[in-house]
XYZ file of C-alpha atoms in Angstrom:
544
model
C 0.000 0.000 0.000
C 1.442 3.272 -1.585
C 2.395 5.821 1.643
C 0.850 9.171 1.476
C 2.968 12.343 2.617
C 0.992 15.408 3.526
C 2.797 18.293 3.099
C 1.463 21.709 4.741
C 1.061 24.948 2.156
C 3.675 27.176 4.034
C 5.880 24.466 2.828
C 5.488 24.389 -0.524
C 5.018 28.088 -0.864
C 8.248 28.564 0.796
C 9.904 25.968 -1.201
C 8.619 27.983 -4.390
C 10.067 31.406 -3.416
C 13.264 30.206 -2.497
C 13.575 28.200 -6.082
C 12.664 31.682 -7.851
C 14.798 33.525 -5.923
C 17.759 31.486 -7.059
C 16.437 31.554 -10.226
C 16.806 35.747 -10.086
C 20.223 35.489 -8.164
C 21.678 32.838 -10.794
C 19.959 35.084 -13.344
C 20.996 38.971 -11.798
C 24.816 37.059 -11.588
C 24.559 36.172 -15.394
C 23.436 39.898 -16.281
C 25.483 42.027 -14.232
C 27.886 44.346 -15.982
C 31.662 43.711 -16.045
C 34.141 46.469 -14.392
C 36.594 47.860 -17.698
C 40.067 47.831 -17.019
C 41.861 50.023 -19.766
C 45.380 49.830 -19.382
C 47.475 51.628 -22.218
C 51.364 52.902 -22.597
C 52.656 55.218 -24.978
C 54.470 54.336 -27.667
C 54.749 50.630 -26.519
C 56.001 48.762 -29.681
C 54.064 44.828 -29.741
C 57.930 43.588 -30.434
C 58.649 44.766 -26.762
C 56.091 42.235 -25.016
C 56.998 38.722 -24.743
C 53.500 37.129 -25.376
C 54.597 38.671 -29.205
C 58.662 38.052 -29.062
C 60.969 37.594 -26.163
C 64.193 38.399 -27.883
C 64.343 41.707 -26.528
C 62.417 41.488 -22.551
C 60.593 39.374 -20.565
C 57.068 41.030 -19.699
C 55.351 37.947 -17.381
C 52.895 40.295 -16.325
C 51.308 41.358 -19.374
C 52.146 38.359 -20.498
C 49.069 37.039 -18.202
C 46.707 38.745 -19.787
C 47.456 36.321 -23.361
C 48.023 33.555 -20.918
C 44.417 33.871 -19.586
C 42.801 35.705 -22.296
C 43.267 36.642 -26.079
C 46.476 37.939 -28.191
C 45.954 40.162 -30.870
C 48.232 40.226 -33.852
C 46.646 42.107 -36.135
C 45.611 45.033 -34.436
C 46.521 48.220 -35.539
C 45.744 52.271 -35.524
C 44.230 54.438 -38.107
C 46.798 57.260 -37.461
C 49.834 56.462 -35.805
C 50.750 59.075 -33.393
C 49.946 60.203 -29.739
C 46.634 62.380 -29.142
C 45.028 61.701 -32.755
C 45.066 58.220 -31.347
C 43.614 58.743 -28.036
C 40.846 60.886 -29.655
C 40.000 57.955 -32.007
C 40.136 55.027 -29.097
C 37.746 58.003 -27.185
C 35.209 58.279 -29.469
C 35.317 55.362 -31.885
C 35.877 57.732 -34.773
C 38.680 58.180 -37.481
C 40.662 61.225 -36.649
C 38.975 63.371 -39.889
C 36.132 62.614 -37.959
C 36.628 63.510 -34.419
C 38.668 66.360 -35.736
C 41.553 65.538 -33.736
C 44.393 64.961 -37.211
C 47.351 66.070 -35.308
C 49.005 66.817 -32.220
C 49.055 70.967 -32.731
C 44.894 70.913 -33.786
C 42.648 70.862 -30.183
C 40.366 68.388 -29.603
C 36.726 69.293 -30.045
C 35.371 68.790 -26.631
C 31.857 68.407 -28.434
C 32.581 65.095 -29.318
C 30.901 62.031 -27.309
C 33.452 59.924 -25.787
C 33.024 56.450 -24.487
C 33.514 57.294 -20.457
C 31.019 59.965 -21.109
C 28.344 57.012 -22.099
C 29.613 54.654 -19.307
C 29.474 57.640 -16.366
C 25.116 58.168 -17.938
C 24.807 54.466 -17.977
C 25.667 54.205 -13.973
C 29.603 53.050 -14.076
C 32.063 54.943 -11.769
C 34.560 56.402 -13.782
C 37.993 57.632 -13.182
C 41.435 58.122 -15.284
C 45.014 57.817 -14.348
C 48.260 58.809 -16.191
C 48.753 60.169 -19.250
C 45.309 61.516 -21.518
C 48.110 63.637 -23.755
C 44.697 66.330 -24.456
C 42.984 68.430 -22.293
C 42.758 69.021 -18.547
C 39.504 68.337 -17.747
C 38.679 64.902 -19.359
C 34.886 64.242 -19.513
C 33.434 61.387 -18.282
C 35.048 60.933 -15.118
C 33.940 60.760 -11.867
C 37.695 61.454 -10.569
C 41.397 62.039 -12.506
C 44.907 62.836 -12.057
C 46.385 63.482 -15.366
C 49.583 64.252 -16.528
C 49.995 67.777 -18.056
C 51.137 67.141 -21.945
C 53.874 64.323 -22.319
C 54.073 64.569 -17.953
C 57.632 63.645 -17.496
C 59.093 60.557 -15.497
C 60.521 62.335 -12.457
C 58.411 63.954 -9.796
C 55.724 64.399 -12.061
C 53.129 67.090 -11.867
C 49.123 66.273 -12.578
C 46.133 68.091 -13.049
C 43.431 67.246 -10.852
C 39.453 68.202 -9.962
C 41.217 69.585 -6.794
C 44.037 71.629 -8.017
C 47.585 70.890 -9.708
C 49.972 69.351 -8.118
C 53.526 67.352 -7.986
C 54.010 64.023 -6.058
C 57.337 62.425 -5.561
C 59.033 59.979 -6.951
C 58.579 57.777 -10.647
C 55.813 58.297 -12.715
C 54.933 54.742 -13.468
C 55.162 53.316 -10.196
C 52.689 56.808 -8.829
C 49.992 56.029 -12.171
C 49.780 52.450 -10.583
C 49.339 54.040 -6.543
C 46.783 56.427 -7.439
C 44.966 53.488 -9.602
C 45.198 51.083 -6.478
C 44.044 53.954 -4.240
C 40.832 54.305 -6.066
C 40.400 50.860 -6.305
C 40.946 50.354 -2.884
C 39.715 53.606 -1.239
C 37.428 55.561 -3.187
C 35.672 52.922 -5.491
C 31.683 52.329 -4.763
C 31.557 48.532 -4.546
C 28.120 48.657 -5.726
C 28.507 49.971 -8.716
C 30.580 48.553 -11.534
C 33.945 50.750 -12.764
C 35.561 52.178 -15.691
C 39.341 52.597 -14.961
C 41.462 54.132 -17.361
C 45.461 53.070 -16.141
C 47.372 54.984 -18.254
C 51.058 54.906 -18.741
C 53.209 57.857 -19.980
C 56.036 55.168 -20.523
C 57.543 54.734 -22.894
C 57.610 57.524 -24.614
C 60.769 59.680 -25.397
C 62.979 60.162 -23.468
C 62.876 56.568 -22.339
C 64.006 57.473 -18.049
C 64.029 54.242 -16.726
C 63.787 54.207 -13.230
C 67.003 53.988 -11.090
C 67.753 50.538 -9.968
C 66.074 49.310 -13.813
C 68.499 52.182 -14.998
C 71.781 49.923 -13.253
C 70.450 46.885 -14.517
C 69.774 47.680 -18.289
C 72.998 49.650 -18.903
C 74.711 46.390 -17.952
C 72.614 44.391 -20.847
C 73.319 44.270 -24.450
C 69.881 43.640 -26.867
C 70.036 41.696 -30.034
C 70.568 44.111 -33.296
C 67.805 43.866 -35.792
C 67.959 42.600 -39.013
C 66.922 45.791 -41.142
C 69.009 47.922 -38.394
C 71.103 48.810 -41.592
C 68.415 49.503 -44.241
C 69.120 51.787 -46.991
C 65.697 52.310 -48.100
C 66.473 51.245 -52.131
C 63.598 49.454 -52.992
C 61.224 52.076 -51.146
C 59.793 55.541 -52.094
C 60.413 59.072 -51.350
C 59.213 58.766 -48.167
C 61.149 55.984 -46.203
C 64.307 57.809 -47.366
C 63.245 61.596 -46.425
C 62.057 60.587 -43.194
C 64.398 61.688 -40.107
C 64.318 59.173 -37.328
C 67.514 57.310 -37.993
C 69.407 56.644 -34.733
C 73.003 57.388 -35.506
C 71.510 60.851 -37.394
C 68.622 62.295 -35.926
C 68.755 60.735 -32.308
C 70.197 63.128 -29.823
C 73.205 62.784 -28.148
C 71.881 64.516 -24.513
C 67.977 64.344 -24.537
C 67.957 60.913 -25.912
C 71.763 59.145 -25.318
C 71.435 60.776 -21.658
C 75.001 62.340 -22.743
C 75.575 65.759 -20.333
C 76.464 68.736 -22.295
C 79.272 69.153 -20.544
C 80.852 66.368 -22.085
C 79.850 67.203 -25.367
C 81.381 70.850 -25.408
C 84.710 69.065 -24.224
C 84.672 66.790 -27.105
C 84.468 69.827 -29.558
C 82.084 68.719 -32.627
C 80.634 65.547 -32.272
C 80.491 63.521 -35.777
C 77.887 63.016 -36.982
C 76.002 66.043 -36.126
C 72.400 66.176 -34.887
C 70.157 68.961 -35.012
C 68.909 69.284 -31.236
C 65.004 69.845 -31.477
C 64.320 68.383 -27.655
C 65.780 69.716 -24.480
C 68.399 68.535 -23.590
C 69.058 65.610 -20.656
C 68.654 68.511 -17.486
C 65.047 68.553 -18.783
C 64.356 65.196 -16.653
C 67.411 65.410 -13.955
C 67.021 68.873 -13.070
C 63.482 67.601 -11.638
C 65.175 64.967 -9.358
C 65.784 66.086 -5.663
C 69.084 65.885 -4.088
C 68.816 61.932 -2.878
C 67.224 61.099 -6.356
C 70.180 63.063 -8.491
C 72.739 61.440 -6.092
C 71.264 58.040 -6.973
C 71.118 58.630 -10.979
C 74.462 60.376 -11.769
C 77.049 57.590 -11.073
C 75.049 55.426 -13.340
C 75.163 58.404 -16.120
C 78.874 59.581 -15.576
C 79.337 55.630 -16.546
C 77.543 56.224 -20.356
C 79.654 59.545 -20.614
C 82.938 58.121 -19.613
C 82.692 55.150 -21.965
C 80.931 58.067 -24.652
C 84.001 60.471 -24.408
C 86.644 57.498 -24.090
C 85.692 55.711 -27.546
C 82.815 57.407 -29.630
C 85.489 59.300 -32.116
C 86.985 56.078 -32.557
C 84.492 54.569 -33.665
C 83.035 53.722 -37.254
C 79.793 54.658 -38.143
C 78.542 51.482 -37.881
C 79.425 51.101 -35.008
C 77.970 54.254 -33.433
C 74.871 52.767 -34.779
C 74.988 50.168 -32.825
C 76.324 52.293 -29.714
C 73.342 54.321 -29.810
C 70.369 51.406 -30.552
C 71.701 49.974 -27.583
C 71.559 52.762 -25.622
C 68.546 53.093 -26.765
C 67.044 49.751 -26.147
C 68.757 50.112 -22.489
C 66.720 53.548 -21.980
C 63.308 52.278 -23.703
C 63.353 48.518 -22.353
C 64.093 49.311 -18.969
C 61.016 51.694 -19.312
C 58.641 48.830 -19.843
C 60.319 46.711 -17.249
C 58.483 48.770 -15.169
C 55.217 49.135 -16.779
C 55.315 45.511 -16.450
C 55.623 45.229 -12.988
C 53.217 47.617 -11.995
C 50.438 46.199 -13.980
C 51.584 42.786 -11.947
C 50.589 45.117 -8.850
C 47.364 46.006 -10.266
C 46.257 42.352 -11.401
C 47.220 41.093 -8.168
C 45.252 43.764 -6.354
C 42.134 42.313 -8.325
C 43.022 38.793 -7.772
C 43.191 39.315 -3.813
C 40.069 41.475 -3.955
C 37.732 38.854 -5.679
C 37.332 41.189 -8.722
C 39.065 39.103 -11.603
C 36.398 37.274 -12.489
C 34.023 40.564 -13.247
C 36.671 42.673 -15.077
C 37.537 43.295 -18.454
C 41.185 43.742 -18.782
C 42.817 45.483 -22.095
C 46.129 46.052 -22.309
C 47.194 48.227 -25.499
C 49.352 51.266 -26.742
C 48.432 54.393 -28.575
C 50.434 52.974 -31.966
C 53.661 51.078 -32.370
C 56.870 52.036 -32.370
C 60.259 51.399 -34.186
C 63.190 49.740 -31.985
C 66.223 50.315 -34.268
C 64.242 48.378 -37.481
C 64.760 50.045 -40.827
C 67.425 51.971 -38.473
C 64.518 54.339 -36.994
C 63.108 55.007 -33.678
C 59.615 57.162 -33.521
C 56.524 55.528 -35.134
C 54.033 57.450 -37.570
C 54.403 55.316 -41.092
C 51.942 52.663 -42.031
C 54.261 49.979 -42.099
C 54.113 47.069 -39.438
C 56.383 48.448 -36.156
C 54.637 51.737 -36.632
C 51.235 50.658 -37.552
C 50.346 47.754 -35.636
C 49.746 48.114 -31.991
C 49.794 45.463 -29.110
C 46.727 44.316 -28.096
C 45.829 41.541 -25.365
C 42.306 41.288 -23.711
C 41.423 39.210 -20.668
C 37.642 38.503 -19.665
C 37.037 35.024 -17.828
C 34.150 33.232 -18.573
C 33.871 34.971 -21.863
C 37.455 34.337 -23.800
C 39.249 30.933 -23.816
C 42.366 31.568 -22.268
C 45.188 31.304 -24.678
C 43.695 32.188 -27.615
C 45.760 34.177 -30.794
C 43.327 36.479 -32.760
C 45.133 36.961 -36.247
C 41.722 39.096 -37.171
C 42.307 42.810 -38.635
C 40.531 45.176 -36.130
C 41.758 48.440 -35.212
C 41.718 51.205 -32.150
C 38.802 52.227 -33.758
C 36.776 49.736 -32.144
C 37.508 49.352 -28.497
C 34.602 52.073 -27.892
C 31.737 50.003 -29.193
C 33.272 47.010 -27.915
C 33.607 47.907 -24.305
C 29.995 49.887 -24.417
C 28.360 46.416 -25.856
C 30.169 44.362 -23.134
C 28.668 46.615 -20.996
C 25.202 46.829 -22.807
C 25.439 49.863 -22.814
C 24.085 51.018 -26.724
C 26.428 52.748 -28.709
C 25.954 55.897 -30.687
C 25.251 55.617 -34.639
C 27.779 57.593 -35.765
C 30.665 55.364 -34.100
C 32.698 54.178 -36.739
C 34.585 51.111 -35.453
C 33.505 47.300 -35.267
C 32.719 45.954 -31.974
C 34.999 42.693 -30.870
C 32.250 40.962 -28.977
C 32.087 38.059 -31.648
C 35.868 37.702 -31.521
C 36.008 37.198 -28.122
C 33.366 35.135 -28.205
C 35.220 32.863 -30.753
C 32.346 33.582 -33.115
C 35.091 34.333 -36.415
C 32.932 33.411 -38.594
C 30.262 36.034 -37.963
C 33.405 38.750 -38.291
C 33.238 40.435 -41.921
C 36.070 42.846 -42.042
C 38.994 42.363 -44.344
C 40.505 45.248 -44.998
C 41.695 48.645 -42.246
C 41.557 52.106 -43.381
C 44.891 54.339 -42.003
C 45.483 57.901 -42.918
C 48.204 59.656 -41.112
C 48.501 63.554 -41.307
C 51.473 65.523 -39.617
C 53.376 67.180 -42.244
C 55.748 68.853 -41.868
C 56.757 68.332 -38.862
C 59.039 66.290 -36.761
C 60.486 63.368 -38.153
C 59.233 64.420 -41.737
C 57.226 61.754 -42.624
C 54.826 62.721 -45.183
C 51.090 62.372 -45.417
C 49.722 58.839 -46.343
C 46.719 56.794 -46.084
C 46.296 53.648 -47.126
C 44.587 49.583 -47.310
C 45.558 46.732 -45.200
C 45.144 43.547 -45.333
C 46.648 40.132 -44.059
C 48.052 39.618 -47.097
C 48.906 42.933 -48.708
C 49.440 46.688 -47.659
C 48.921 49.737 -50.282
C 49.536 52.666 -49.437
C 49.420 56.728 -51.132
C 51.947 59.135 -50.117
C 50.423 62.649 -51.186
C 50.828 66.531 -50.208
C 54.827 67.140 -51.806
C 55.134 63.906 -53.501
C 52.027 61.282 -55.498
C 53.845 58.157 -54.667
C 52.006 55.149 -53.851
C 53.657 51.964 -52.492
C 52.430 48.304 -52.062
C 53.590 45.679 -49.855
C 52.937 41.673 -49.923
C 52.678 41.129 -46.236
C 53.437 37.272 -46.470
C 55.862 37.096 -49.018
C 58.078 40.431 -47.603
C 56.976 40.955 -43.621
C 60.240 43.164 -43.605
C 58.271 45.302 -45.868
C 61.530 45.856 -47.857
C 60.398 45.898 -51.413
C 57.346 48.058 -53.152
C 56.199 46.123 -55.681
C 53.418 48.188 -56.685
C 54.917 48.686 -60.347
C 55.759 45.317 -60.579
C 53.636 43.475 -63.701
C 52.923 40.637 -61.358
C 50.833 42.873 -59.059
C 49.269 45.330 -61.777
C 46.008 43.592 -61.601
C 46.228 43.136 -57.351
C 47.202 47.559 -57.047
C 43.953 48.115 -59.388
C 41.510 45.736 -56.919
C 43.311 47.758 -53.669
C 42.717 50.689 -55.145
C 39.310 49.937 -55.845
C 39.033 48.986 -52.273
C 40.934 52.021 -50.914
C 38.216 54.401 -52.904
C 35.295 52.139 -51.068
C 37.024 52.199 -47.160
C 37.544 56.214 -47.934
C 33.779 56.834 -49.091
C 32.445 54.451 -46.339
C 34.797 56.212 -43.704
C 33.696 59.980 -45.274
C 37.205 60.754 -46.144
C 38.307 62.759 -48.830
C 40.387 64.810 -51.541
C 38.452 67.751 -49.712
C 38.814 66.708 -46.700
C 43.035 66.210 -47.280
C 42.915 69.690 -48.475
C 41.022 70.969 -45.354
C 43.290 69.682 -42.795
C 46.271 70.258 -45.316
C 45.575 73.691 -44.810
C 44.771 74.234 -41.118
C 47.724 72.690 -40.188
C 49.851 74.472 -42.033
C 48.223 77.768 -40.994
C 48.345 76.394 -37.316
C 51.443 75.179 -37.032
C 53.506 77.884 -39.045
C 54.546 75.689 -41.572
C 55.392 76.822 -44.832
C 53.527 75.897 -47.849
């Protein structure tokens, strides 16, 4: 005989609410918004992370974030220079656009940026480090900001409260006043929008003073176009002055004292000094700190004034990339420990598994290939930009994302990871089906670049240009109508412009077709070159 179980209505009731309440816990856990962590350095070249190439450093570190997320290798920017950069990662629009073409030209403050869309939606906000543009940044609940470039030593920042200087290495004080929010001043309630951002390693490279010992005392592998001579390239390439035995400088950039150069008498070969000279950053150190940096730089001038006129020009070539490399590498060693401090901080805090972590730069940069330093051309060290992404849950760790997307779309992809809707007249592509290993849904083939500061430092002239994975054309305009093409898989080195070879004729006519298409869907223009043409030559004094 079958039991019967009476079971009282409170019971069941009860039973009932606590099964839907799950239900809406399980369900307000799968729908809550992830906290953004944007980390980006300046000029941070992709061959300087080890996740990309450890022949130069070892970058554990950042190194996690491909480890536990996704690697990007064919990310790039669509004009490859500081604050036109940060304008288009801002508001997800190319820089004729946003309006922000060049580094003299302000940034029009009427522009929609992405914070400003994540502070309506109900993030926190805040921004640390180096914005490059204006000194109120909108958007943000809270900022400290570095004036300009900022420099390394005792750096000053603007803040909501006031301007002021702290004490001590830039990088290490970005990463204390990040943690400090985090730690201090962050609502827990709500989710965040960080913005960590680096001012190294930008010119002129000041490692900090124990990774200043160490990296003098290490010697960096040369490259293999260190000693390019530009044949097979246009006007351009061999016009352009970033070579490191000519146009790096001996005191801002060598950290060689003046002192020592007026007792050598003329210094072969001559460079033009268009950057302070090497008191710029020491002059800012206090008594302790100076004490602590000028045995280590009375070292590089002893060995400078002992054996540089003996030397051949190759091998002040190599003299100076590997000061260089010293300078810029020892830079990063730094970045790369403080973000360590910062993923830690979320590890320990029970925050890793809610955050969105990008690391990225504002473009590449050149470490001694093609003999240049400085970044700005549309090929490969200039062009393409690290990118790594962590989100658990949402990205197989380990992946490599050989995909072509572009600065241009971190906006709509960190306001649709935070369904948050993203304004119409964005222009970029947002990642979410990438980093949801959906490839096959992604339809881009081709990136748009256009890169305008001319004349100016460096003198590389105006381009713009298609890539691909397979091939890069590109149309250098303004004082020259030159146009170059590149097969990316056949010469990586980009080395040889076969764009009047026979073989290709057919290949430059489909590119170019394409090139007309990404310029007309993008809205740029012959008008539009001549508009920008002119304002920055009226702006920035420049002859015509």
């Amino acid at each position: 005989m079958q039991k019967i179980v009476k079971v009282s209505s409170w019971v069941v009731l009860w039973g009932i609410l606590l099964s839907v309440a799950g239900c809406s816990k399980e369900s307000e856990k799968k729908t809550s918004r992830p906290n953004i962590l944007f980390i980006m350095s300046d000029d941070h070249a992709y061959q300087a992370i080890s996740a990309y190439s450890n022949q130069l450093l070892e970058t554990p570190n950042i190194d996690r974030l491909a480890k536990e997320g996704m690697l990007f290798t064919n990310a790039s920017v669509t004009n490859s220079i500081c604050a036109p950069s940060r304008a288009t990662i801002l508001t997800g629009k190319h820089t004729h656009i946003n309006g922000k073409t060049d580094n003299i030209s302000p940034f029009d403050t009427t522009q929609m940026t992405f914070p400003q869309l994540f502070q309506k939606a109900g993030y926190q906000t805040a921004m640390f480090g180096k914005l490059h543009f204006g000194n109120n940044p909108k958007g943000v609940d809270d900022f400290m900001i570095l004036p300009g470039q900022g420099h390394y030593i005792n750096p000053d920042f603007i803040t909501p409260r006031g301007d002021t200087t702290i004490t001590g290495y830039v990088t290490d004080i970005i990463t204390d006043l990040s943690l400090e929010w985090l730690d201090k001043k962050r609502d827990p309630e709500k989710p965040f929008l960080l913005m960590y951002l680096h001012k190294a390693p930008h010119r002129p490279w000041w490692p900090r003073v124990d990774k200043f010992k160490e990296f003098t005392k290490k010697t960096f592998p040369l490259p293999e176009t260190l000693f390019d001579d530009y044949s097979n390239r246009g006007t351009a390439a061999k016009k352009a002055e970033m070579n490191l035995l000519h146009h790096m400088e001996y005191s801002h950039d060598s950290k060689i004292w003046p002192e020592t150069l007026e007792a050598m008498g003329r210094v072969e070969p001559v460079v033009n000094n268009t950057q302070a000279n090497i008191y710029n950053e020491f002059n800012r150190a206090n008594a302790e700190q100076k004490q602590q940096y000028k045995p280590i730089i009375d070292a590089i001038n002893e060995d400078f004034k002992a054996n540089w006129a003996g030397k051949s020009d190759r091998d002040k070539m190599i003299w100076k990339y590997q000061r260089y490399m010293q300078d810029y590498l020892g830079s990063i060693s730094s970045v790369d420990d403080n973000v360590g401090r910062v993923l830690d901080y979320l590890d320990k805090n029970g925050l890793t598994d809610n955050t969105i972590v990008v690391y990225t730069s504002d473009q590449g940069f050149y470490l001694g290939e093609h003999g240049w330093f400085d970044k700005r051309f549309i090929y490969d060290e200039s062009f393409k930009t690290p990118l790594l992404i962590r989100w658990p849950h949402e990205i197989k760790p380990g992946t490599t994302q050989e995909e072509m997307v572009q600065n241009l779309d971190f906006a709509q992809t960190l306001l649709e990871a935070a369904q948050i809707a993203a304004p119409e007249d964005m222009q970029g592509e947002s990642l979410m089906p990438l980093l949801k290993g959906m490839e096959n849904t992604w339809k881009r083939e081709a990136v748009y670049y256009h890169y305008y500061e001319y004349p100016s430092v460096h003198m590389v002239k105006r381009h713009y240009g298609i890539v691909t994975k397979d091939y890069k054309l590109a149309h250098f305009y303004y004082d020259v109508d030159e146009w170059e093409l590149y097969d990316r898989k056949k010469d990586p080195k980009e080395l040889n412009n076969v764009y009047d070879d026979p073989e290709y004729a057919e290949l430059v006519k489909e590119l170019q077709e394409k090139l007309k298409g990404l310029r007309e869907k993008y809205k740029d223009s012959e008008d539009l070159d001549k508009h920008y043409l002119d304002r920055y030559l009226n702006r920035s004094g420049a002859k015509k």
